[in-house]
Short mmCIF file of C-alpha atoms and ligand atoms in Angstrom, two decimals:
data_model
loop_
_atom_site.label_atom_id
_atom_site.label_comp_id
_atom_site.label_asym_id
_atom_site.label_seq_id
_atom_site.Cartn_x
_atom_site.Cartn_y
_atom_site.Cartn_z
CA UNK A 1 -53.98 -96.37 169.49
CA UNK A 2 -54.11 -99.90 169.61
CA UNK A 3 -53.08 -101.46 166.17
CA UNK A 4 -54.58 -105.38 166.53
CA UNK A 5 -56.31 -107.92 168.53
CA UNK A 6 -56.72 -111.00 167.94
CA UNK A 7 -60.47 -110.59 168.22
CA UNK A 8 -60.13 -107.29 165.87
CA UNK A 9 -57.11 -107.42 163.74
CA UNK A 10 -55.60 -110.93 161.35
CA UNK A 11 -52.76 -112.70 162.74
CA UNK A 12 -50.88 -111.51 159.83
CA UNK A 13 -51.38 -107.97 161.40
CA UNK A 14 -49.96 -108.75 164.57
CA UNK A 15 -47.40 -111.21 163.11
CA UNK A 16 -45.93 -108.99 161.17
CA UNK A 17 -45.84 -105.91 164.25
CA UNK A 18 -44.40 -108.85 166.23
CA UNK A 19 -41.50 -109.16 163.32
CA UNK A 20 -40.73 -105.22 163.80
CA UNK A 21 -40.44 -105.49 167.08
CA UNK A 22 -37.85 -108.02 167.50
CA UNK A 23 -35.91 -106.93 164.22
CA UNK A 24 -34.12 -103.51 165.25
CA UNK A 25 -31.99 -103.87 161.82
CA UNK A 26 -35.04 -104.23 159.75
CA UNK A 27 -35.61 -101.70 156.83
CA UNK A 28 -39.15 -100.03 156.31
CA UNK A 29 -40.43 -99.14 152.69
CA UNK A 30 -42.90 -97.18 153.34
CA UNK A 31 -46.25 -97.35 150.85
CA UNK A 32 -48.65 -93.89 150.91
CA UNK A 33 -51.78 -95.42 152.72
CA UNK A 34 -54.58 -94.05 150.88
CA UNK A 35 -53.78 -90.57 150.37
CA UNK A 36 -51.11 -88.25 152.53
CA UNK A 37 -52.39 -84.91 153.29
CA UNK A 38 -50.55 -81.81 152.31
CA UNK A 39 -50.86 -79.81 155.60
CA UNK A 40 -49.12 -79.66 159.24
CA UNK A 41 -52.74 -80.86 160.34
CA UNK A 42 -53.19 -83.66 157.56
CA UNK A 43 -49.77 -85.46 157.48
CA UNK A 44 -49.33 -89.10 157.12
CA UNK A 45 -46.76 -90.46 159.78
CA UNK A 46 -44.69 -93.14 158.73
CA UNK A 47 -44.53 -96.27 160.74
CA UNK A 48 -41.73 -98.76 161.68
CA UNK A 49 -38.45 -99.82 162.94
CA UNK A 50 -35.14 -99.60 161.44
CA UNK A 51 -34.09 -97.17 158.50
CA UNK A 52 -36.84 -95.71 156.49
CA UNK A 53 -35.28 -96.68 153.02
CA UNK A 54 -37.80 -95.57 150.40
CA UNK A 55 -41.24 -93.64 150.37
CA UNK A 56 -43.40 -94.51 147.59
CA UNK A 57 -46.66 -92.94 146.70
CA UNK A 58 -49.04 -91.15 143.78
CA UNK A 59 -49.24 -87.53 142.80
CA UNK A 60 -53.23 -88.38 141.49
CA UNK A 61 -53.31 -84.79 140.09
CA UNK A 62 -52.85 -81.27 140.03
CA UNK A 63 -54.09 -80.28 143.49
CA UNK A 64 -52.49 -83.50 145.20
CA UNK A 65 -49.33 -82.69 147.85
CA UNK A 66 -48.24 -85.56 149.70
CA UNK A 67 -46.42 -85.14 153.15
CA UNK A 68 -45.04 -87.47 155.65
CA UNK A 69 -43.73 -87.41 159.04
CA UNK A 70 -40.04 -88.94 159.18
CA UNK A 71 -37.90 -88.68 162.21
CA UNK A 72 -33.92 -87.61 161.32
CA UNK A 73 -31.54 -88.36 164.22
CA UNK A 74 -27.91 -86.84 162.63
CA UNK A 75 -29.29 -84.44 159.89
CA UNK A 76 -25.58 -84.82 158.40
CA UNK A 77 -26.46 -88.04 157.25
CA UNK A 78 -29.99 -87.50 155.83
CA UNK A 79 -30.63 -87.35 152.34
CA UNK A 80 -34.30 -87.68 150.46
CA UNK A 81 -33.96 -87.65 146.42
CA UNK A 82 -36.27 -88.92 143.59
CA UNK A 83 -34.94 -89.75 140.06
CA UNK A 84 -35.69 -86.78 137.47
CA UNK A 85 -35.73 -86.07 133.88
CA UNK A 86 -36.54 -82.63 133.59
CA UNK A 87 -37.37 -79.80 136.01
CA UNK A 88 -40.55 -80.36 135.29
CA UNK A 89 -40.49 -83.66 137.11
CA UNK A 90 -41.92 -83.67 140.98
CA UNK A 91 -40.81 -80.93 143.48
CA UNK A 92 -39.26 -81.73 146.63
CA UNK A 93 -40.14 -80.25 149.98
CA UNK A 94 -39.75 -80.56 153.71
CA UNK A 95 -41.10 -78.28 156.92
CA UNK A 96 -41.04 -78.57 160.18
CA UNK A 97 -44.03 -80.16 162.14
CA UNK A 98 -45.71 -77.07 163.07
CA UNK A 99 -45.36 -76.28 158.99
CA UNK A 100 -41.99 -73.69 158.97
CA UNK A 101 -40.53 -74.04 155.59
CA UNK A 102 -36.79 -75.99 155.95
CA UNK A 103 -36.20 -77.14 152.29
CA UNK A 104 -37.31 -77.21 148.95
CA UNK A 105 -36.01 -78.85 145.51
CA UNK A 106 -37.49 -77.93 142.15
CA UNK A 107 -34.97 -78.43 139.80
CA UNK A 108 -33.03 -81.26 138.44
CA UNK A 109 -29.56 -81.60 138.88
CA UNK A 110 -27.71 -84.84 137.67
CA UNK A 111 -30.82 -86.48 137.53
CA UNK A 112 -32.12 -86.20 140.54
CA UNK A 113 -34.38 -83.75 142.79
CA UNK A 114 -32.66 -83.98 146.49
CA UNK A 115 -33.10 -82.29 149.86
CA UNK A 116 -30.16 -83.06 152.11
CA UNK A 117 -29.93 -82.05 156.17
CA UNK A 118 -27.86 -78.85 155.50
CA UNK A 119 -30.78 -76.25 156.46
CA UNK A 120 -32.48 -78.54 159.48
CA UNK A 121 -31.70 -76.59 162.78
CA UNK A 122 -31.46 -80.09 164.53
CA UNK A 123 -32.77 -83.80 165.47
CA UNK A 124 -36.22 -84.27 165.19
CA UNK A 125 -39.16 -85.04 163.27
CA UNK A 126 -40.06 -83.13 159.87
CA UNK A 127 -42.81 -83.46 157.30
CA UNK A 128 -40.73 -84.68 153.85
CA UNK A 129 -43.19 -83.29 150.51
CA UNK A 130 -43.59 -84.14 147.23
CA UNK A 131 -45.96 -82.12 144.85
CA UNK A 132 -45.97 -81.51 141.24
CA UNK A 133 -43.87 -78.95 139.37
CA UNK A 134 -44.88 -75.07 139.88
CA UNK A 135 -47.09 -76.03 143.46
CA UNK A 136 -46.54 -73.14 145.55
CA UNK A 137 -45.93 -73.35 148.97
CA UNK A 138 -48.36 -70.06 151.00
CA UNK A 139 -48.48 -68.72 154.63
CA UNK A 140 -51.11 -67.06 156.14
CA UNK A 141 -51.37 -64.35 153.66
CA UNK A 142 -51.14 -65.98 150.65
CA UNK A 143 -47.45 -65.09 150.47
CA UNK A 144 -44.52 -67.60 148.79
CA UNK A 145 -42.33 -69.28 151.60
CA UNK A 146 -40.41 -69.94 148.16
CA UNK A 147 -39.71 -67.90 145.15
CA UNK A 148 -40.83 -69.21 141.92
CA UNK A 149 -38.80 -72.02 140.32
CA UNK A 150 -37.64 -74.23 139.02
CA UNK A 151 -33.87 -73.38 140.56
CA UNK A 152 -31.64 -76.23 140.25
CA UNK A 153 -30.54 -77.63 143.89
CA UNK A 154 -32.30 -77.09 147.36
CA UNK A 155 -33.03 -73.92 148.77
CA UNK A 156 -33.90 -72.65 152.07
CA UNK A 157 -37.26 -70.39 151.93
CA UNK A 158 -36.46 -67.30 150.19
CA UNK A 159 -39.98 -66.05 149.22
CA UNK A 160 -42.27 -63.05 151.14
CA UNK A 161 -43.54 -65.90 152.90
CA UNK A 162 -40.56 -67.42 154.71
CA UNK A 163 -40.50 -69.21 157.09
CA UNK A 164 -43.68 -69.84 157.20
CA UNK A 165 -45.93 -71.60 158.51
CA UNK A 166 -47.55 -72.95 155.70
CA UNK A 167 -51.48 -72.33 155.52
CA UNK A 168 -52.51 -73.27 151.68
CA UNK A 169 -50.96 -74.86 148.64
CA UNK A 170 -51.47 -73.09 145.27
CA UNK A 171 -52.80 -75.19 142.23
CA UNK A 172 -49.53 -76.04 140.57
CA UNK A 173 -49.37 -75.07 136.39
CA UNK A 174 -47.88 -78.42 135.46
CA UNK A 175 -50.11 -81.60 134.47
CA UNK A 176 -49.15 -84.25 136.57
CA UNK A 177 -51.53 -87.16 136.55
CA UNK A 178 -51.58 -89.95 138.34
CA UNK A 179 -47.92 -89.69 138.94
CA UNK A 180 -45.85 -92.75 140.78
CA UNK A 181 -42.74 -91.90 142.88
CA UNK A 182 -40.67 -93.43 145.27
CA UNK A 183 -38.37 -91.21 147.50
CA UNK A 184 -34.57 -92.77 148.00
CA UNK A 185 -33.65 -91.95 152.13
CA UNK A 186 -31.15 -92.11 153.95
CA UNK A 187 -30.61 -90.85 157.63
CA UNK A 188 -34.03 -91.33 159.16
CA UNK A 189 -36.27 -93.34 160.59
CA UNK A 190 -40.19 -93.90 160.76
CA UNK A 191 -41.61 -91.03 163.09
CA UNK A 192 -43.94 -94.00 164.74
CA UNK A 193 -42.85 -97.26 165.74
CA UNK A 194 -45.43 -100.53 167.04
CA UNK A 195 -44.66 -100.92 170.77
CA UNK A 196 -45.88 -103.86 172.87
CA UNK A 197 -47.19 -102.18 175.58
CA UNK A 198 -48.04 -105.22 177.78
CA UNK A 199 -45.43 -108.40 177.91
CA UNK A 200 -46.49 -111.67 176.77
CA UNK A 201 -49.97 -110.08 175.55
CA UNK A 202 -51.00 -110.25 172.13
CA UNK A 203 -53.70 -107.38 171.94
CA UNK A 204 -51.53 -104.62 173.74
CA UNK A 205 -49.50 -103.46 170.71
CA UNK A 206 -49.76 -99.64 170.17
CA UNK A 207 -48.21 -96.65 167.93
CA UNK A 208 -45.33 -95.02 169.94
CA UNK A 209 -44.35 -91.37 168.57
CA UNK A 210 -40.86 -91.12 168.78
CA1 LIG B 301 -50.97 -88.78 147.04
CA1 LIG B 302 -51.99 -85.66 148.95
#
């Protein structure tokens, strides 16, 4: 995919690519563009170089999931959380790319709703949720990956469901709308980053899946 020409794209565009590129200790904040889907198929990839540091984005109401891609190198180190007041504050959720339930947060513990790297099976990318309270994670048959919440602290899938893959959300009970949040991470990295795919070119910039 080719990000920006000159004849195409601003110079900003392809200034600010250019800055990625030769800043390897840069930090990306990642905004949700438009909307992020809530499937395997519908994902929003994050893109970047350096340490994804935040992931900030809208719950716009009660059917609206939000998924992105992020790439975790050392799960030890990886941690996602989002500031809480209540349990009945956003839910949490990661799977793997082809949609096998990993994690899930719906309570509220000290604050804050976390996932952490203690049930990913290894480097790699995964697709990092957020819904509203009570959404309801379904395979195939319409069966929980989770059980019902909210349980205070992340979970590995423990519903009829599990692992997975996931096929369909269920409406959530809670009334979220219009809801701002911005995920704290550490340990991981965009899943795309902006390669230059032809030296001393300025229209040969592309996405590069990591
Ligand atoms: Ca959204
Ligand atoms: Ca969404």
């Amino acid at each position: 995919m080719h990000l920006a020409t000159p004849a195409r794209a601003s110079l900003a565009a392809v200034l600010l690519a250019l800055a990625l590129l030769s800043s390897p200790a840069a930090a990306v904040d990642w905004v949700e563009s438009g909307d992020a889907g809530d499937l395997p198929g519908s994902f929003q990839t994050t893109i970047g170089v350096g340490l994804l540091n935040t992931i900030s984005g809208t719950i716009d109401d009660t059917s609206d999931r939000d998924l992105f891609c992020v790439r975790i190198n050392d799960p030890s180190q990886f941690m996602a959380s989002l500031l809480c007041a209540s349990p009945a504050g956003l839910d949490l959720w990661m799977f793997s790319t082809s949609g096998l339930g990993i994690t899930h947060d719906d309570g509220c513990v000290a604050s804050a709703t976390r996932l952490t790297g203690a049930f990913k099976p290894g480097p790699g990318s995964y697709l990092l949720g957020v819904s509203a309270e009570g959404a309801v994670a379904r395979n195939a048959a319409s069966q929980a990956i989770w059980a019902a919440g909210p349980i205070g602290g992340e979970r590995a899938p423990d519903g009829a469901g599990a692992p997975g893959p996931i096929a369909t959300w269920a409406l959530q009970s809670g009334v979220p709308l219009f809801t701002p949040y911005t995920l704290q991470l550490t340990g991981c990295v965009p899943c795309d980053a902006v390669v230059r795919t032809r030296a001393a070119s300025w229209g040969a910039l592309k996405l590069h899946h990591r």
